[in-house]
Amino acid sequence: MFRTALRNVLAHKARLLMTVLAVMLGVAFVSGTLVFTNTISNAFQNSSAKGFDQVDVAVKAKYQDDKGDTVGKTPELTQAMLDTSAKVPGAASATGVVNGFTAIADKKGKLIGGGFQSEGGNYWGGKDARYPLKSGTAPHGSGEVAIDSETAKRAGYKVGDTVRISVDGPVLSPKITGIFTTDDGNVAAGGSLALFDTATAQKLFGKAGTYDEIDVKAAAGTSQAALKTQLDSALPKGLTETTTAKKLADDQAEMIASSMSGLKSGLLVFAGIALFVGTFIIANTFTMLVAQRTKELALLRAVGASRRQVTRSVLLEAFVVGAVAAVAGLLAGIGIGAGLRPLMGTIGATVPDGPLVITSNTVLSALAVGILITMLAAWLPGRRAAKIPPVAAMSSLYATATTKSLVLRNTLGALFSGAGIAVVIAATSMSGSDGQAPMGVGAVLLIIGVFILTPLLSRPLIAASAPVLRIFGISGKLARQNSVRNPRRTAATASALMIGLTLITGMTVMAGSLQQAIDKMASSAISADYIVSMANGNQLSPDVDKTLTTTSGITASSPLRNAPSRIDGKTEFLTGVNGSAIGKLTDLKVDSGTFKVAGTQVVVDDDTAKSYGWKAGSTFTTHYEDGKAQQLTVSAVYEGNALIRGIMLDNATLAPHQTDPADMQILVKTADGASSSTKDKLEKALGSNPAVKVQDKKDLSDSIAQVFTLILNMVYGLLAMAVIVAVLGVINTLAMSVFERSQEIGMLRAIGLDRKGIKRMVRLESLVISLFGGVLGIGLGVFFGWAAGELIGSKMATYELVIPWARMALFLLLAGTVGVLAALWPARRAAKLNMLSAIKSE
């Protein structure tokens, strides 16, 4: 039976090629994901480990007590602590570290590094072992800076150039005195690093005379653990915490592995989708091969082969096909993994250098996935093959679907679909995260149900195409009849395309609806013309607000200032605002009370008020970060949203309790309203600072939408793999169908249907099947998009369903294009069949 199985594989090389390709693509996706994520994870971990070469024990301020309380005076690492650390037994040296956000502009004034990876720090003394100088000298004084070599290379800077830099608002223009190399992970990821002398860094980052960290190097013969013990004994108890470099490196490696785990899981989900779609093709292929070999298998039964041997024969064929596809997919995946790293550089992301990592788990996973998926998909056709009785050798018309089997299939499909719809609808009435799991279960049940019902659905839906197909004469009529001749085959072929379009349509519906919700939120909650913030989301210097209030044309402005407090034993963040102006800058719906922010009167969003049981007129006591308490009165409860929420009080009330006030955003209203000239005026007033963003409401919603657009485009790209696999399935089905109907095609040619008509018949058949899958996919996608939107709507009042009709038409056109392209080779093959040879074929 093994020789028989191997002979059958070799005898049907062309028929199995598409199946091999489908499995290979899925395996390539899996192995490529594993190779890529393992490689960049290893590169970042190695780079991160190098960053701890100059430290054995790190000393940091202890910002929380045992209860996690962060309110109160922030502890500081003083010069005295640094001196003590340098003198403990076993310490070779101690370095004071200062760091903070520092934006560097390129020569065109644009921000380098995207904001979130833009860092600054201090260069220790005349020679800092952490940052070896590539050229130039160490910075000294407020007018000098050193920058990393990667940033210098990207922006074209050299020693002696003047560079525009911003720390928290105001623009600085120091001279570059040195260019250094670094293993800093942020720089490796495409960020930037600027270093000042220690005194300048402390002044710029608001840490005069203090440090963020003290890095202690152990003397020869002293272990990290021993040095840590000495430091714990010498430093003030309760104000500092020490960590060995090994622990820091391990934690960093764990964090990198965790972040890679999310990326890996996401990519593997799409690989799973591609493989799931591939199972339709595999099952379809082996079903058709079994049907074509009915006589051969029946004869095997007649000469003594058992049912188990026949099933084993089919599974052996699947094993060979799966093994070949898995090996090819593994090799392709290694190529994909190697190619993705340089590709990241073309989109602005940088990965540290490192070897390509191919683990034994990657190899075993690729082989297991390819072989198991193929064998599982071939198991049901193998069982059907085993049931072929020897008498079937007399006829090839065995195993037609019985009424009983069709009723059972349709009943099961209806039950699964009904249960799926019921669970999804029930999940929409739940709140946010509570409904996610039930909705996922319902979606799976519905997709399974629709797949089971697809043969039943194919007849009426394909029949609807009859009026259009009549235009193409006899070719159109034959195409429609061929499409419904074998409903199960048509269903399996269309379902592959259906899965991809369901996901694409669902994501598009959700993205479009979210975009409109964000636009509505921005326009309904904010009446200010502009929102000013830092490019990296960090805090603005209070000097920015002072500059804006003195700029002509501004009628009202208010900073939004976050400050921690304790209310009823819980940490709660207060939002400080300009009480006299905030009402003119926002348009919040007031549920109760009068919107007034002044003195001890505050306004509270509805969720916070509900959690504490407050209403208009309620009073409560807050403990500020300086430890002082004050009683506040709720003047109004407003409807919060994702942009504005929380407890708002007047900055005049909050400021006396803050040691280092800073603003998150500044709302600005101008006399001339939002316009390009007004925006330019504001940007110039702020010194054309690359680190400060001036956005109107449209800019704000567009910046948020960019995230959705980026995710959506990534999803489109990843789901393209599933669509490609679906195309292979259509090609495979049509090619095997043409082979199966060789005699029929020969007869059609004999009675007058020309080659052009044969080609048209096959193309129209492919088009109908693809559009059938497209209609099902788009319909399910809209339903799932609506259902997911109901969950989002429970947390976002402005959310409402938006049906992207133009995109849906494009997706349907895509499905039709898939059908036309997939039919090119099978149609050409059908047209080239020799008429007489085809008639004589069995």
Short mmCIF file of N, CA and C in Angstrom, two decimals, residues 2 29-30 80 114 147 221 223 239 304 405 434 618 681 747 841:
data_model
loop_
_atom_site.label_atom_id
_atom_site.label_comp_id
_atom_site.label_asym_id
_atom_site.label_seq_id
_atom_site.Cartn_x
_atom_site.Cartn_y
_atom_site.Cartn_z
N PHE A 2 2.07 1.16 0.63
CA PHE A 2 2.96 2.33 0.62
C PHE A 2 3.41 2.64 -0.80
N PHE A 29 4.72 31.08 6.37
CA PHE A 29 4.25 32.17 7.24
C PHE A 29 4.60 31.85 8.70
N VAL A 30 4.34 30.60 9.12
CA VAL A 30 4.62 30.20 10.50
C VAL A 30 6.12 30.24 10.79
N ALA A 80 25.29 63.33 48.00
CA ALA A 80 25.81 62.59 49.16
C ALA A 80 25.67 61.08 48.97
N GLY A 114 11.00 60.08 15.94
CA GLY A 114 9.59 59.83 16.17
C GLY A 114 9.06 60.22 17.53
N ILE A 147 26.06 63.91 20.45
CA ILE A 147 24.95 63.10 19.94
C ILE A 147 25.46 61.75 19.47
N GLY A 221 37.35 41.16 41.85
CA GLY A 221 37.18 40.18 42.92
C GLY A 221 35.92 40.34 43.74
N SER A 223 31.84 40.37 43.86
CA SER A 223 30.67 39.94 43.09
C SER A 223 29.58 41.00 43.14
N LEU A 239 14.61 54.75 51.20
CA LEU A 239 14.65 55.78 50.16
C LEU A 239 15.26 55.28 48.86
N GLY A 304 -8.56 -7.60 -2.11
CA GLY A 304 -8.21 -7.97 -0.74
C GLY A 304 -7.78 -6.85 0.19
N SER A 405 -28.08 12.19 4.22
CA SER A 405 -26.84 12.91 4.55
C SER A 405 -27.01 14.41 4.35
N ASP A 434 -16.31 42.13 28.81
CA ASP A 434 -17.12 40.97 29.20
C ASP A 434 -17.69 40.25 27.98
N SER A 618 -22.13 67.25 46.06
CA SER A 618 -21.39 66.36 46.95
C SER A 618 -20.04 66.98 47.31
N LYS A 681 1.45 80.87 12.88
CA LYS A 681 1.72 81.93 13.85
C LYS A 681 2.01 81.33 15.23
N MET A 747 -16.90 16.19 -25.84
CA MET A 747 -18.22 16.11 -26.48
C MET A 747 -18.73 17.50 -26.86
N SER A 841 -11.52 9.34 -23.20
CA SER A 841 -11.03 9.24 -21.81
C SER A 841 -12.14 8.79 -20.89
#
